[in-house]
Coordinates of N, CA, C and O in Angstrom, one line a residue:
X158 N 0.8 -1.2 0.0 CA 0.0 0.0 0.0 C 0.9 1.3 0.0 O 2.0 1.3 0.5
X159 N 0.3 2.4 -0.7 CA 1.2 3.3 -0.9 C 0.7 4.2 0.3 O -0.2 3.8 1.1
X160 N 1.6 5.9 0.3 CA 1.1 6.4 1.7 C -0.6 7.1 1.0 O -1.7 7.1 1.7
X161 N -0.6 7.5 0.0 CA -2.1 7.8 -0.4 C -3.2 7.0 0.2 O -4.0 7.3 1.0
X162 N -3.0 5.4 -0.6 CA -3.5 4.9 -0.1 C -4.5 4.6 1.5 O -5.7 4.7 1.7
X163 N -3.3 4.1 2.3 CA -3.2 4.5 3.6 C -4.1 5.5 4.2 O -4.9 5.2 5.1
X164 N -3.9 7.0 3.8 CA -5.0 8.3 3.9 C -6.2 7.8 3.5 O -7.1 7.8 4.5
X165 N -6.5 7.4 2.7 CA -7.6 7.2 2.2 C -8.6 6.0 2.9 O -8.6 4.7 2.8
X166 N -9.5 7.0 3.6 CA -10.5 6.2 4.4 C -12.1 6.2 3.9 O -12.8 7.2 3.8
X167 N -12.5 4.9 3.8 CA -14.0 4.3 3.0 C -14.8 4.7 4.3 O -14.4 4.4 5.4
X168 N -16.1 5.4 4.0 CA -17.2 5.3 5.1 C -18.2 4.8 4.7 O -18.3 5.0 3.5
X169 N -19.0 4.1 5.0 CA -20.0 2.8 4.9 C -21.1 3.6 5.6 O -20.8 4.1 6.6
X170 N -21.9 3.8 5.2 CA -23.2 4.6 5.6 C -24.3 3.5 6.2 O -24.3 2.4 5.6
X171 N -25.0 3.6 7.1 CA -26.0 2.7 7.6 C -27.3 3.2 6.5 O -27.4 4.2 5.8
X172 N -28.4 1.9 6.6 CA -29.4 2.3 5.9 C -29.8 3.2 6.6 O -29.0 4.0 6.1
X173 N -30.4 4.0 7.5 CA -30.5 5.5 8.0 C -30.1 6.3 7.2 O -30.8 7.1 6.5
X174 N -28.4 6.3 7.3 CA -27.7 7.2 7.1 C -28.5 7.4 5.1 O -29.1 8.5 4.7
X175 N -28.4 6.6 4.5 CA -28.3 6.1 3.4 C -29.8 7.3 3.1 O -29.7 8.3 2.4
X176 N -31.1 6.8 3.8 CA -32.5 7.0 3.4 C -32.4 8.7 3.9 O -32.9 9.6 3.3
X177 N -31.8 9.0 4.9 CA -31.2 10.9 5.3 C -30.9 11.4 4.4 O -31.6 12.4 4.2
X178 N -29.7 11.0 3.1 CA -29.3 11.5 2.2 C -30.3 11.4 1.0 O -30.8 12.3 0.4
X179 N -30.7 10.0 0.9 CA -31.5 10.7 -0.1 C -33.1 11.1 -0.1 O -33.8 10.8 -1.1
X180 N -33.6 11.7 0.8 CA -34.9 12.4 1.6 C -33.9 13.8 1.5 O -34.6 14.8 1.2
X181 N -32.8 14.0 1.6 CA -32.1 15.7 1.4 C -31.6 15.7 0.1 O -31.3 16.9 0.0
X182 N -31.3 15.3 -1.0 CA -31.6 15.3 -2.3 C -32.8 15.3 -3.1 O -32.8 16.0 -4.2
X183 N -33.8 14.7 -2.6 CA -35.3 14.9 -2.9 C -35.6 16.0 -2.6 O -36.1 16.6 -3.6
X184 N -35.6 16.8 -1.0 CA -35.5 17.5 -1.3 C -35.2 19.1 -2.0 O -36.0 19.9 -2.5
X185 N -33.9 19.3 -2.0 CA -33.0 19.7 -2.9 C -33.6 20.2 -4.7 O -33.9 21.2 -5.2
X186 N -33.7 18.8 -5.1 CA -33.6 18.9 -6.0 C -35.6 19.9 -6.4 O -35.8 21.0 -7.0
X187 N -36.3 19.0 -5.7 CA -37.9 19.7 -5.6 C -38.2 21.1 -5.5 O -39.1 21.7 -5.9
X188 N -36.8 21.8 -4.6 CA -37.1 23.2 -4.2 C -36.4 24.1 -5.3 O -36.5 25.3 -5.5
X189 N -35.7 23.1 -5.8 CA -34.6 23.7 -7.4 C -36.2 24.1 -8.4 O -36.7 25.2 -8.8
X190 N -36.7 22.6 -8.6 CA -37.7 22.7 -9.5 C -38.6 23.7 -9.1 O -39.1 24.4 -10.0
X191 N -39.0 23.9 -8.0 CA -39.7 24.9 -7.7 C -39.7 26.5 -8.3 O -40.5 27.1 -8.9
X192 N -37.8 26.8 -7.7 CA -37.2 28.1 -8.0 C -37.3 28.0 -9.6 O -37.5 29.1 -10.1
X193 N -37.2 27.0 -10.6 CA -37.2 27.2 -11.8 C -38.5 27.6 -12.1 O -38.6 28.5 -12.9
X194 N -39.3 27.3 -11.7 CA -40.8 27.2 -12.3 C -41.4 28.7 -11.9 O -42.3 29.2 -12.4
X195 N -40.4 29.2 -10.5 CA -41.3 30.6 -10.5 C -40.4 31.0 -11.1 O -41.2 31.8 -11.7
X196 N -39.1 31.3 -11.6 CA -38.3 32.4 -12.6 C -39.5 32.1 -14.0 O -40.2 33.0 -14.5
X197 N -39.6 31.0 -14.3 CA -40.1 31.2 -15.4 C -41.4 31.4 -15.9 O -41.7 31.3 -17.1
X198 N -42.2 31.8 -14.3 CA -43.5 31.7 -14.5 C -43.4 33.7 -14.4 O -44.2 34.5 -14.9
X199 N -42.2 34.2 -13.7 CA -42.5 35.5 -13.4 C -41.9 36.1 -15.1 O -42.6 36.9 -15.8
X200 N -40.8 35.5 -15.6 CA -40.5 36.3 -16.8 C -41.6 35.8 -18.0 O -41.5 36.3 -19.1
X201 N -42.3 35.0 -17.8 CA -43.5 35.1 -18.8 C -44.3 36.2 -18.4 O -44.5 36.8 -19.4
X202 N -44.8 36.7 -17.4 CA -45.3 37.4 -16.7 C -44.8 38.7 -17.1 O -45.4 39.6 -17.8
X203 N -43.7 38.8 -16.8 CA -42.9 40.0 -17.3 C -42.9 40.8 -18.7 O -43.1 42.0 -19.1
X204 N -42.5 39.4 -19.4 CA -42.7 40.2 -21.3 C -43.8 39.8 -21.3 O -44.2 40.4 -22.4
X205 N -44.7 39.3 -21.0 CA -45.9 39.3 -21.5 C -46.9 40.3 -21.7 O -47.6 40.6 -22.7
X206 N -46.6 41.2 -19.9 CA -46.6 42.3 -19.5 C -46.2 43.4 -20.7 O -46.9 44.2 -21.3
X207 N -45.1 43.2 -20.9 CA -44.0 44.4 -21.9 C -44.7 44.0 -23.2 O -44.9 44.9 -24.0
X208 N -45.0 42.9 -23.6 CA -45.7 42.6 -25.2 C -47.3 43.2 -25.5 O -47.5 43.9 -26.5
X209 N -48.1 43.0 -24.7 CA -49.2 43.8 -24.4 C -49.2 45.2 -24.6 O -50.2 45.9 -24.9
X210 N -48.2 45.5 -24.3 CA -48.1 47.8 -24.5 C -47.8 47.8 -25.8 O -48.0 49.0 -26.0
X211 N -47.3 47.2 -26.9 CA -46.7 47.2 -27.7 C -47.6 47.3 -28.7 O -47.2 47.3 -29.8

């Protein structure tokens, strides 16, 4: 074994640990899709707004 090697320590996650991470990725990812959906719901809003005066 080299000294890298050696440094290099594996962590083994319990099923807990396991079902924590991905319940905090679920969420994560849900509150992303969220923030996408209102940017995109406000700049429709926006020029739609600005296309109307036109």
């Amino acid at each position: 074994m080299t000294m890298a090697e050696e440094k290099l320590e594996t962590v083994t996650l319990t099923d807990r640990q396991k079902k924590a991470r991905r319940s905090r990725s679920i969420a994560i990812a849900v509150a992303l899709a969220v923030l996408v959906v209102i940017f995109y719901i406000a700049t429709i809003v926006k020029f739609g707004h600005n296309l109307g005066t036109m």
